Amino acid sequence: MSEIIAGRNPVREALRAGRPINKVIMAKGTPSGPLGEITRMVREAGIPIQTVDRAYLDKLQTGVPHQGIVAYAAAKQYVEVEDILSAARSKGQEPFMVMLDEINDPHNLGAILRTCDAAGVHGVIIPQRRSVALTATVAKASAGAVEYVPVARVTNLDQTIRSLKEQGLWVVGAEMDGPDLFWQAKLTGPLLLVIGGEGKGLGRLLKERCDMLVRLPMLGQVGSLNASVAAALLVYEVVRQRG
């Protein structure tokens, strides 16, 4: 099944049915008239809207009447952060969550979800913008883990961190210049592990929000590890310490 939904009626019905949508792309000059209702539905649902030239949509959907609008459907329904916390507590377990800051490679996100499933992470948090969403490519790269790892998509990572800290979670960020080696840090208790994007690391504000910054030792010539590899090392160190 294609992850692209094209045309006014298909997009409208997908929204009415509550199907998870990553984003909507609309041709310039078309938000009024027949598309006005759809635009309102998209905004009320908090779904990102991108406006492009009609020629872009023509190339995107060759031979398919898009009528000035297409939607990218998510591979799976997103959850709320509170749902993840509730699920952990219902099992009598201390919450263990992973937050990803601007992971743009779908293969990296898929690999991270696969690791999180194997390690028993309760859920993953991603930002609504400047990050890959739950696409078909992510689902394939996760080897099916997308079906088992709850993913929350939030508008503001900073606010989410502050809320989780108020609820007792310890926030640990992965940072190449962090003062503590990751295996020397205390990674037990209710925990949020924050991992930055490929080649960028954590944003300044998120680093300031973390209770602790840990680093992976880099002894070679390459300055950083792939985000999914770094995530795997850190996640399994948490598992080891909890074990």
CSV table of C-alpha atoms in Angstrom, one decimal, residues 4-7 24-28 30 35 50-72:
chain,number,residue,atom,x,y,z
A,4,ILE,CA,1.0,8.7,-0.5
A,5,ILE,CA,-2.7,9.6,-0.5
A,6,ALA,CA,-3.6,11.9,-3.5
A,7,GLY,CA,-6.8,13.9,-4.2
A,24,VAL,CA,0.2,17.3,3.8
A,25,ILE,CA,1.6,18.9,0.6
A,26,MET,CA,-0.6,21.5,-1.1
A,27,ALA,CA,-0.3,23.4,-4.4
A,28,LYS,CA,0.1,27.1,-4.1
A,30,THR,CA,-5.4,26.3,-3.4
A,35,LEU,CA,-9.7,22.7,-0.1
A,50,GLN,CA,3.9,22.3,3.0
A,51,THR,CA,3.0,24.6,0.1
A,52,VAL,CA,4.7,23.9,-3.3
A,53,ASP,CA,4.3,24.7,-7.0
A,54,ARG,CA,1.7,22.5,-8.7
A,55,ALA,CA,4.4,21.2,-11.0
A,56,TYR,CA,6.0,19.6,-8.0
A,57,LEU,CA,2.9,17.6,-7.3
A,58,ASP,CA,2.6,16.7,-11.0
A,59,LYS,CA,6.0,15.1,-10.8
A,60,LEU,CA,5.3,13.5,-7.4
A,61,GLN,CA,2.2,11.8,-8.6
A,62,THR,CA,2.7,11.1,-12.3
A,63,GLY,CA,-0.5,10.1,-14.0
A,64,VAL,CA,-2.6,10.4,-10.8
A,65,PRO,CA,-5.1,13.3,-10.4
A,66,HIS,CA,-3.8,14.9,-7.2
A,67,GLN,CA,-6.3,17.9,-7.4
A,68,GLY,CA,-3.7,20.1,-5.7
A,69,ILE,CA,-3.2,18.0,-2.6
A,70,VAL,CA,-1.4,14.9,-1.3
A,71,ALA,CA,-0.9,13.5,2.1
A,72,TYR,CA,1.9,11.2,3.4
